[in-house]
Amino acid sequence: MIKKKFLFLLFISFILILSACQKDVEDPLNYKLNSFSYVDQNEQRYGLNELKGKVWIADFIFTSCETICPPMTANMSKLQQEIKKKGIKNVEFVSFSVDPENDKPDVLKTYINKFNADSSQWHLLTGYTQKEIESFAMNNFKIIVQKPKSSDQVIHGTKFFLVDDKGIVKQEYEGVKQVPFEQIINDIQIVQNNAK
């Protein structure tokens, strides 16, 4: 009887030590995403169900963007390459188009092919209305997306977002200049370790 109690206490102590050792990203955002399912550049449905159990990086772009989107997409491609160089697996990339009326799947496919990206793990999403993406971005990622009637350019946030395997936004990072590639990679590894 004493031996069983001792083993039980030992087991509980082990669990407590393990949970104390598990660390999180610094100052996590912890935004829980609502379910979504849109259409990617291959005309396939893709959303939170397909991302379940995976760690992923998200951003918001559009293909006719004249300013920030090309460098953001180039930086995302660089991040993808750095992750592969380090041998980190099972990281998905998701770019939400903020101009769905113009960014049809074939347009998105042509766009991503310019950036030396692995599109098997990078899904560019469309298939919603302008109003839907504006609401989705604000409600889930806490960023503004707005298409003024007087312009063909769209106002939108420039952050990269790290999302964990349960669909929770853990952190955001600068996506245009001085992208903290090492910090993002480090945080991806923390989030992946926490998922095990």
JSON list of C-alpha atoms in Angstrom, two decimals:
[
{"chain": "A", "resi": 1, "resn": "MET", "atom": "CA", "xyz": [0.00, 0.00, 0.00]},
{"chain": "A", "resi": 2, "resn": "ILE", "atom": "CA", "xyz": [2.80, 2.40, 0.91]},
{"chain": "A", "resi": 3, "resn": "LYS", "atom": "CA", "xyz": [4.60, 1.44, -2.30]},
{"chain": "A", "resi": 4, "resn": "LYS", "atom": "CA", "xyz": [1.50, 2.32, -4.38]},
{"chain": "A", "resi": 5, "resn": "LYS", "atom": "CA", "xyz": [1.16, 5.71, -2.65]},
{"chain": "A", "resi": 6, "resn": "PHE", "atom": "CA", "xyz": [4.84, 6.40, -3.21]},
{"chain": "A", "resi": 7, "resn": "LEU", "atom": "CA", "xyz": [4.58, 5.52, -6.92]},
{"chain": "A", "resi": 8, "resn": "PHE", "atom": "CA", "xyz": [1.47, 7.66, -7.26]},
{"chain": "A", "resi": 9, "resn": "LEU", "atom": "CA", "xyz": [3.20, 10.65, -5.63]},
{"chain": "A", "resi": 10, "resn": "LEU", "atom": "CA", "xyz": [6.25, 10.08, -7.82]},
{"chain": "A", "resi": 11, "resn": "PHE", "atom": "CA", "xyz": [4.04, 10.06, -10.92]},
{"chain": "A", "resi": 12, "resn": "ILE", "atom": "CA", "xyz": [2.26, 13.29, -9.88]},
{"chain": "A", "resi": 13, "resn": "SER", "atom": "CA", "xyz": [5.62, 14.96, -9.17]},
{"chain": "A", "resi": 14, "resn": "PHE", "atom": "CA", "xyz": [6.88, 13.93, -12.61]},
{"chain": "A", "resi": 15, "resn": "ILE", "atom": "CA", "xyz": [3.79, 15.42, -14.30]},
{"chain": "A", "resi": 16, "resn": "LEU", "atom": "CA", "xyz": [4.16, 18.68, -12.36]},
{"chain": "A", "resi": 17, "resn": "ILE", "atom": "CA", "xyz": [7.84, 18.94, -13.30]},
{"chain": "A", "resi": 18, "resn": "LEU", "atom": "CA", "xyz": [7.03, 18.34, -16.97]},
{"chain": "A", "resi": 19, "resn": "SER", "atom": "CA", "xyz": [4.31, 20.98, -17.00]},
{"chain": "A", "resi": 20, "resn": "ALA", "atom": "CA", "xyz": [6.59, 23.47, -15.26]},
{"chain": "A", "resi": 21, "resn": "CYS", "atom": "CA", "xyz": [9.27, 22.90, -17.91]},
{"chain": "A", "resi": 22, "resn": "GLN", "atom": "CA", "xyz": [6.89, 23.57, -20.78]},
{"chain": "A", "resi": 23, "resn": "LYS", "atom": "CA", "xyz": [7.39, 27.15, -21.89]},
{"chain": "A", "resi": 24, "resn": "ASP", "atom": "CA", "xyz": [5.33, 29.36, -24.16]},
{"chain": "A", "resi": 25, "resn": "VAL", "atom": "CA", "xyz": [6.25, 32.09, -26.60]},
{"chain": "A", "resi": 26, "resn": "GLU", "atom": "CA", "xyz": [6.92, 35.43, -24.96]},
{"chain": "A", "resi": 27, "resn": "ASP", "atom": "CA", "xyz": [3.75, 37.47, -24.29]},
{"chain": "A", "resi": 28, "resn": "PRO", "atom": "CA", "xyz": [1.42, 35.16, -26.25]},
{"chain": "A", "resi": 29, "resn": "LEU", "atom": "CA", "xyz": [-1.61, 36.74, -27.91]},
{"chain": "A", "resi": 30, "resn": "ASN", "atom": "CA", "xyz": [-3.84, 33.66, -27.50]},
{"chain": "A", "resi": 31, "resn": "TYR", "atom": "CA", "xyz": [-6.54, 34.70, -30.00]},
{"chain": "A", "resi": 32, "resn": "LYS", "atom": "CA", "xyz": [-8.77, 31.71, -30.67]},
{"chain": "A", "resi": 33, "resn": "LEU", "atom": "CA", "xyz": [-9.68, 31.46, -34.36]},
{"chain": "A", "resi": 34, "resn": "ASN", "atom": "CA", "xyz": [-13.19, 30.84, -35.58]},
{"chain": "A", "resi": 35, "resn": "SER", "atom": "CA", "xyz": [-13.59, 27.96, -38.01]},
{"chain": "A", "resi": 36, "resn": "PHE", "atom": "CA", "xyz": [-13.11, 28.84, -41.68]},
{"chain": "A", "resi": 37, "resn": "SER", "atom": "CA", "xyz": [-12.96, 27.05, -45.01]},
{"chain": "A", "resi": 38, "resn": "TYR", "atom": "CA", "xyz": [-12.05, 28.91, -48.18]},
{"chain": "A", "resi": 39, "resn": "VAL", "atom": "CA", "xyz": [-10.59, 28.10, -51.61]},
{"chain": "A", "resi": 40, "resn": "ASP", "atom": "CA", "xyz": [-6.86, 27.94, -52.28]},
{"chain": "A", "resi": 41, "resn": "GLN", "atom": "CA", "xyz": [-4.77, 28.56, -55.42]},
{"chain": "A", "resi": 42, "resn": "ASN", "atom": "CA", "xyz": [-5.43, 24.96, -56.52]},
{"chain": "A", "resi": 43, "resn": "GLU", "atom": "CA", "xyz": [-9.22, 25.47, -56.24]},
{"chain": "A", "resi": 44, "resn": "GLN", "atom": "CA", "xyz": [-9.32, 23.15, -53.21]},
{"chain": "A", "resi": 45, "resn": "ARG", "atom": "CA", "xyz": [-11.22, 23.82, -50.00]},
{"chain": "A", "resi": 46, "resn": "TYR", "atom": "CA", "xyz": [-8.77, 24.64, -47.24]},
{"chain": "A", "resi": 47, "resn": "GLY", "atom": "CA", "xyz": [-9.33, 25.85, -43.72]},
{"chain": "A", "resi": 48, "resn": "LEU", "atom": "CA", "xyz": [-9.07, 25.24, -40.01]},
{"chain": "A", "resi": 49, "resn": "ASN", "atom": "CA", "xyz": [-10.00, 21.56, -40.30]},
{"chain": "A", "resi": 50, "resn": "GLU", "atom": "CA", "xyz": [-7.09, 20.91, -42.67]},
{"chain": "A", "resi": 51, "resn": "LEU", "atom": "CA", "xyz": [-4.78, 22.87, -40.35]},
{"chain": "A", "resi": 52, "resn": "LYS", "atom": "CA", "xyz": [-5.80, 20.98, -37.22]},
{"chain": "A", "resi": 53, "resn": "GLY", "atom": "CA", "xyz": [-2.72, 19.52, -35.52]},
{"chain": "A", "resi": 54, "resn": "LYS", "atom": "CA", "xyz": [-0.35, 21.74, -37.55]},
{"chain": "A", "resi": 55, "resn": "VAL", "atom": "CA", "xyz": [1.61, 24.86, -36.67]},
{"chain": "A", "resi": 56, "resn": "TRP", "atom": "CA", "xyz": [1.25, 27.58, -39.29]},
{"chain": "A", "resi": 57, "resn": "ILE", "atom": "CA", "xyz": [2.20, 31.09, -40.30]},
{"chain": "A", "resi": 58, "resn": "ALA", "atom": "CA", "xyz": [-0.45, 33.44, -41.71]},
{"chain": "A", "resi": 59, "resn": "ASP", "atom": "CA", "xyz": [-0.47, 36.80, -43.42]},
{"chain": "A", "resi": 60, "resn": "PHE", "atom": "CA", "xyz": [-2.80, 39.04, -45.44]},
{"chain": "A", "resi": 61, "resn": "ILE", "atom": "CA", "xyz": [-1.83, 40.12, -48.97]},
{"chain": "A", "resi": 62, "resn": "PHE", "atom": "CA", "xyz": [-3.21, 40.79, -52.45]},
{"chain": "A", "resi": 63, "resn": "THR", "atom": "CA", "xyz": [-1.66, 40.20, -55.85]},
{"chain": "A", "resi": 64, "resn": "SER", "atom": "CA", "xyz": [-2.06, 43.68, -57.38]},
{"chain": "A", "resi": 65, "resn": "CYS", "atom": "CA", "xyz": [-0.51, 45.37, -54.34]},
{"chain": "A", "resi": 66, "resn": "GLU", "atom": "CA", "xyz": [1.96, 48.08, -55.39]},
{"chain": "A", "resi": 67, "resn": "THR", "atom": "CA", "xyz": [3.78, 48.52, -52.08]},
{"chain": "A", "resi": 68, "resn": "ILE", "atom": "CA", "xyz": [4.06, 46.10, -49.14]},
{"chain": "A", "resi": 69, "resn": "CYS", "atom": "CA", "xyz": [2.79, 42.74, -50.43]},
{"chain": "A", "resi": 70, "resn": "PRO", "atom": "CA", "xyz": [5.71, 41.79, -52.71]},
{"chain": "A", "resi": 71, "resn": "PRO", "atom": "CA", "xyz": [8.28, 42.23, -49.88]},
{"chain": "A", "resi": 72, "resn": "MET", "atom": "CA", "xyz": [5.95, 40.48, -47.42]},
{"chain": "A", "resi": 73, "resn": "THR", "atom": "CA", "xyz": [5.59, 37.51, -49.76]},
{"chain": "A", "resi": 74, "resn": "ALA", "atom": "CA", "xyz": [9.34, 37.45, -50.45]},
{"chain": "A", "resi": 75, "resn": "ASN", "atom": "CA", "xyz": [9.95, 37.44, -46.68]},
{"chain": "A", "resi": 76, "resn": "MET", "atom": "CA", "xyz": [7.44, 34.64, -46.17]},
{"chain": "A", "resi": 77, "resn": "SER", "atom": "CA", "xyz": [9.20, 32.64, -48.88]},
{"chain": "A", "resi": 78, "resn": "LYS", "atom": "CA", "xyz": [12.56, 33.29, -47.17]},
{"chain": "A", "resi": 79, "resn": "LEU", "atom": "CA", "xyz": [11.08, 32.15, -43.85]},
{"chain": "A", "resi": 80, "resn": "GLN", "atom": "CA", "xyz": [9.82, 28.97, -45.49]},
{"chain": "A", "resi": 81, "resn": "GLN", "atom": "CA", "xyz": [13.30, 28.29, -46.91]},
{"chain": "A", "resi": 82, "resn": "GLU", "atom": "CA", "xyz": [15.01, 28.98, -43.55]},
{"chain": "A", "resi": 83, "resn": "ILE", "atom": "CA", "xyz": [12.64, 26.58, -41.80]},
{"chain": "A", "resi": 84, "resn": "LYS", "atom": "CA", "xyz": [13.47, 23.86, -44.35]},
{"chain": "A", "resi": 85, "resn": "LYS", "atom": "CA", "xyz": [17.22, 24.50, -43.97]},
{"chain": "A", "resi": 86, "resn": "LYS", "atom": "CA", "xyz": [16.89, 23.91, -40.23]},
{"chain": "A", "resi": 87, "resn": "GLY", "atom": "CA", "xyz": [15.05, 20.64, -40.85]},
{"chain": "A", "resi": 88, "resn": "ILE", "atom": "CA", "xyz": [11.84, 21.80, -39.17]},
{"chain": "A", "resi": 89, "resn": "LYS", "atom": "CA", "xyz": [8.88, 19.88, -40.57]},
{"chain": "A", "resi": 90, "resn": "ASN", "atom": "CA", "xyz": [5.09, 20.23, -40.53]},
{"chain": "A", "resi": 91, "resn": "VAL", "atom": "CA", "xyz": [4.88, 24.02, -40.79]},
{"chain": "A", "resi": 92, "resn": "GLU", "atom": "CA", "xyz": [2.17, 25.33, -43.10]},
{"chain": "A", "resi": 93, "resn": "PHE", "atom": "CA", "xyz": [1.85, 28.80, -44.60]},
{"chain": "A", "resi": 94, "resn": "VAL", "atom": "CA", "xyz": [-1.46, 30.55, -45.25]},
{"chain": "A", "resi": 95, "resn": "SER", "atom": "CA", "xyz": [-1.94, 33.86, -47.06]},
{"chain": "A", "resi": 96, "resn": "PHE", "atom": "CA", "xyz": [-5.42, 35.35, -47.03]},
{"chain": "A", "resi": 97, "resn": "SER", "atom": "CA", "xyz": [-6.20, 37.54, -50.04]},
{"chain": "A", "resi": 98, "resn": "VAL", "atom": "CA", "xyz": [-7.66, 40.90, -49.01]},
{"chain": "A", "resi": 99, "resn": "ASP", "atom": "CA", "xyz": [-8.87, 41.49, -52.58]},
{"chain": "A", "resi": 100, "resn": "PRO", "atom": "CA", "xyz": [-10.99, 38.38, -53.26]},
{"chain": "A", "resi": 101, "resn": "GLU", "atom": "CA", "xyz": [-12.90, 39.93, -56.15]},
{"chain": "A", "resi": 102, "resn": "ASN", "atom": "CA", "xyz": [-9.70, 40.09, -58.21]},
{"chain": "A", "resi": 103, "resn": "ASP", "atom": "CA", "xyz": [-7.62, 37.33, -56.60]},
{"chain": "A", "resi": 104, "resn": "LYS", "atom": "CA", "xyz": [-9.16, 34.23, -58.11]},
{"chain": "A", "resi": 105, "resn": "PRO", "atom": "CA", "xyz": [-7.31, 30.89, -57.63]},
{"chain": "A", "resi": 106, "resn": "ASP", "atom": "CA", "xyz": [-5.47, 31.09, -60.97]},
{"chain": "A", "resi": 107, "resn": "VAL", "atom": "CA", "xyz": [-4.28, 34.64, -60.20]},
{"chain": "A", "resi": 108, "resn": "LEU", "atom": "CA", "xyz": [-3.02, 33.52, -56.79]},
{"chain": "A", "resi": 109, "resn": "LYS", "atom": "CA", "xyz": [-1.22, 30.55, -58.38]},
{"chain": "A", "resi": 110, "resn": "THR", "atom": "CA", "xyz": [0.57, 32.78, -60.89]},
{"chain": "A", "resi": 111, "resn": "TYR", "atom": "CA", "xyz": [1.50, 35.20, -58.09]},
{"chain": "A", "resi": 112, "resn": "ILE", "atom": "CA", "xyz": [3.02, 32.63, -55.71]},
{"chain": "A", "resi": 113, "resn": "ASN", "atom": "CA", "xyz": [5.06, 31.03, -58.50]},
{"chain": "A", "resi": 114, "resn": "LYS", "atom": "CA", "xyz": [7.11, 34.26, -58.75]},
{"chain": "A", "resi": 115, "resn": "PHE", "atom": "CA", "xyz": [8.50, 33.81, -55.23]},
{"chain": "A", "resi": 116, "resn": "ASN", "atom": "CA", "xyz": [10.38, 30.49, -55.30]},
{"chain": "A", "resi": 117, "resn": "ALA", "atom": "CA", "xyz": [7.91, 29.09, -52.77]},
{"chain": "A", "resi": 118, "resn": "ASP", "atom": "CA", "xyz": [6.94, 25.53, -51.91]},
{"chain": "A", "resi": 119, "resn": "SER", "atom": "CA", "xyz": [3.24, 25.85, -52.69]},
{"chain": "A", "resi": 120, "resn": "SER", "atom": "CA", "xyz": [2.54, 22.31, -51.43]},
{"chain": "A", "resi": 121, "resn": "GLN", "atom": "CA", "xyz": [2.75, 23.81, -47.92]},
{"chain": "A", "resi": 122, "resn": "TRP", "atom": "CA", "xyz": [1.59, 27.32, -48.75]},
{"chain": "A", "resi": 123, "resn": "HIS", "atom": "CA", "xyz": [-2.09, 27.97, -49.34]},
{"chain": "A", "resi": 124, "resn": "LEU", "atom": "CA", "xyz": [-3.24, 31.31, -50.71]},
{"chain": "A", "resi": 125, "resn": "LEU", "atom": "CA", "xyz": [-6.91, 31.67, -49.86]},
{"chain": "A", "resi": 126, "resn": "THR", "atom": "CA", "xyz": [-9.84, 33.39, -51.53]},
{"chain": "A", "resi": 127, "resn": "GLY", "atom": "CA", "xyz": [-13.50, 32.58, -52.18]},
{"chain": "A", "resi": 128, "resn": "TYR", "atom": "CA", "xyz": [-15.19, 35.02, -49.82]},
{"chain": "A", "resi": 129, "resn": "THR", "atom": "CA", "xyz": [-16.60, 38.52, -50.16]},
{"chain": "A", "resi": 130, "resn": "GLN", "atom": "CA", "xyz": [-14.72, 41.71, -49.36]},
{"chain": "A", "resi": 131, "resn": "LYS", "atom": "CA", "xyz": [-16.97, 42.24, -46.37]},
{"chain": "A", "resi": 132, "resn": "GLU", "atom": "CA", "xyz": [-16.27, 38.71, -45.12]},
{"chain": "A", "resi": 133, "resn": "ILE", "atom": "CA", "xyz": [-12.47, 39.06, -45.20]},
{"chain": "A", "resi": 134, "resn": "GLU", "atom": "CA", "xyz": [-12.64, 42.46, -43.51]},
{"chain": "A", "resi": 135, "resn": "SER", "atom": "CA", "xyz": [-14.74, 40.98, -40.71]},
{"chain": "A", "resi": 136, "resn": "PHE", "atom": "CA", "xyz": [-12.65, 37.78, -40.51]},
{"chain": "A", "resi": 137, "resn": "ALA", "atom": "CA", "xyz": [-9.37, 39.70, -40.21]},
{"chain": "A", "resi": 138, "resn": "MET", "atom": "CA", "xyz": [-10.66, 41.94, -37.43]},
{"chain": "A", "resi": 139, "resn": "ASN", "atom": "CA", "xyz": [-12.51, 39.25, -35.46]},
{"chain": "A", "resi": 140, "resn": "ASN", "atom": "CA", "xyz": [-9.74, 36.64, -35.63]},
{"chain": "A", "resi": 141, "resn": "PHE", "atom": "CA", "xyz": [-6.39, 38.42, -36.09]},
{"chain": "A", "resi": 142, "resn": "LYS", "atom": "CA", "xyz": [-7.34, 41.87, -34.72]},
{"chain": "A", "resi": 143, "resn": "ILE", "atom": "CA", "xyz": [-6.15, 43.69, -37.86]},
{"chain": "A", "resi": 144, "resn": "ILE", "atom": "CA", "xyz": [-7.83, 46.13, -40.21]},
{"chain": "A", "resi": 145, "resn": "VAL", "atom": "CA", "xyz": [-8.59, 45.21, -43.80]},
{"chain": "A", "resi": 146, "resn": "GLN", "atom": "CA", "xyz": [-10.35, 47.89, -45.82]},
{"chain": "A", "resi": 147, "resn": "LYS", "atom": "CA", "xyz": [-10.83, 48.49, -49.52]},
{"chain": "A", "resi": 148, "resn": "PRO", "atom": "CA", "xyz": [-11.66, 52.16, -50.20]},
{"chain": "A", "resi": 149, "resn": "LYS", "atom": "CA", "xyz": [-14.20, 52.73, -52.97]},
{"chain": "A", "resi": 150, "resn": "SER", "atom": "CA", "xyz": [-11.89, 55.32, -54.54]},
{"chain": "A", "resi": 151, "resn": "SER", "atom": "CA", "xyz": [-8.90, 52.98, -54.98]},
{"chain": "A", "resi": 152, "resn": "ASP", "atom": "CA", "xyz": [-7.94, 49.54, -56.30]},
{"chain": "A", "resi": 153, "resn": "GLN", "atom": "CA", "xyz": [-5.43, 49.20, -53.45]},
{"chain": "A", "resi": 154, "resn": "VAL", "atom": "CA", "xyz": [-6.44, 47.61, -50.13]},
{"chain": "A", "resi": 155, "resn": "ILE", "atom": "CA", "xyz": [-5.46, 48.84, -46.68]},
{"chain": "A", "resi": 156, "resn": "HIS", "atom": "CA", "xyz": [-4.35, 45.93, -44.50]},
{"chain": "A", "resi": 157, "resn": "GLY", "atom": "CA", "xyz": [-2.02, 44.85, -41.71]},
{"chain": "A", "resi": 158, "resn": "THR", "atom": "CA", "xyz": [1.54, 43.77, -42.47]},
{"chain": "A", "resi": 159, "resn": "LYS", "atom": "CA", "xyz": [2.13, 41.24, -39.69]},
{"chain": "A", "resi": 160, "resn": "PHE", "atom": "CA", "xyz": [3.01, 37.58, -39.87]},
{"chain": "A", "resi": 161, "resn": "PHE", "atom": "CA", "xyz": [1.04, 35.48, -37.37]},
{"chain": "A", "resi": 162, "resn": "LEU", "atom": "CA", "xyz": [2.11, 32.26, -35.67]},
{"chain": "A", "resi": 163, "resn": "VAL", "atom": "CA", "xyz": [-0.83, 29.92, -35.10]},
{"chain": "A", "resi": 164, "resn": "ASP", "atom": "CA", "xyz": [-0.60, 26.76, -33.02]},
{"chain": "A", "resi": 165, "resn": "ASP", "atom": "CA", "xyz": [-1.96, 23.27, -33.67]},
{"chain": "A", "resi": 166, "resn": "LYS", "atom": "CA", "xyz": [-5.24, 24.11, -31.92]},
{"chain": "A", "resi": 167, "resn": "GLY", "atom": "CA", "xyz": [-6.00, 27.21, -34.03]},
{"chain": "A", "resi": 168, "resn": "ILE", "atom": "CA", "xyz": [-4.81, 29.78, -31.48]},
{"chain": "A", "resi": 169, "resn": "VAL", "atom": "CA", "xyz": [-2.85, 32.82, -32.66]},
{"chain": "A", "resi": 170, "resn": "LYS", "atom": "CA", "xyz": [0.23, 32.80, -30.44]},
{"chain": "A", "resi": 171, "resn": "GLN", "atom": "CA", "xyz": [2.28, 35.73, -31.74]},
{"chain": "A", "resi": 172, "resn": "GLU", "atom": "CA", "xyz": [2.63, 38.40, -34.42]},
{"chain": "A", "resi": 173, "resn": "TYR", "atom": "CA", "xyz": [5.78, 39.68, -36.13]},
{"chain": "A", "resi": 174, "resn": "GLU", "atom": "CA", "xyz": [6.85, 42.43, -38.50]},
{"chain": "A", "resi": 175, "resn": "GLY", "atom": "CA", "xyz": [6.40, 41.14, -42.06]},
{"chain": "A", "resi": 176, "resn": "VAL", "atom": "CA", "xyz": [7.86, 43.89, -44.27]},
{"chain": "A", "resi": 177, "resn": "LYS", "atom": "CA", "xyz": [11.16, 45.20, -42.84]},
{"chain": "A", "resi": 178, "resn": "GLN", "atom": "CA", "xyz": [13.48, 43.76, -40.20]},
{"chain": "A", "resi": 179, "resn": "VAL", "atom": "CA", "xyz": [11.56, 40.50, -40.06]},
{"chain": "A", "resi": 180, "resn": "PRO", "atom": "CA", "xyz": [12.75, 38.60, -36.95]},
{"chain": "A", "resi": 181, "resn": "PHE", "atom": "CA", "xyz": [13.35, 35.29, -38.77]},
{"chain": "A", "resi": 182, "resn": "GLU", "atom": "CA", "xyz": [15.29, 33.67, -35.91]},
{"chain": "A", "resi": 183, "resn": "GLN", "atom": "CA", "xyz": [12.65, 34.66, -33.35]},
{"chain": "A", "resi": 184, "resn": "ILE", "atom": "CA", "xyz": [9.85, 33.27, -35.51]},
{"chain": "A", "resi": 185, "resn": "ILE", "atom": "CA", "xyz": [11.71, 29.99, -36.01]},
{"chain": "A", "resi": 186, "resn": "ASN", "atom": "CA", "xyz": [12.44, 29.75, -32.28]},
{"chain": "A", "resi": 187, "resn": "ASP", "atom": "CA", "xyz": [8.77, 30.38, -31.47]},
{"chain": "A", "resi": 188, "resn": "ILE", "atom": "CA", "xyz": [7.66, 27.78, -34.04]},
{"chain": "A", "resi": 189, "resn": "GLN", "atom": "CA", "xyz": [9.83, 25.21, -32.26]},
{"chain": "A", "resi": 190, "resn": "ILE", "atom": "CA", "xyz": [8.40, 26.17, -28.86]},
{"chain": "A", "resi": 191, "resn": "VAL", "atom": "CA", "xyz": [4.84, 25.84, -30.17]},
{"chain": "A", "resi": 192, "resn": "GLN", "atom": "CA", "xyz": [5.64, 22.51, -31.87]},
{"chain": "A", "resi": 193, "resn": "ASN", "atom": "CA", "xyz": [7.19, 21.17, -28.64]},
{"chain": "A", "resi": 194, "resn": "ASN", "atom": "CA", "xyz": [4.08, 22.20, -26.70]},
{"chain": "A", "resi": 195, "resn": "ALA", "atom": "CA", "xyz": [1.93, 20.30, -29.21]},
{"chain": "A", "resi": 196, "resn": "LYS", "atom": "CA", "xyz": [3.71, 16.98, -28.52]}
]
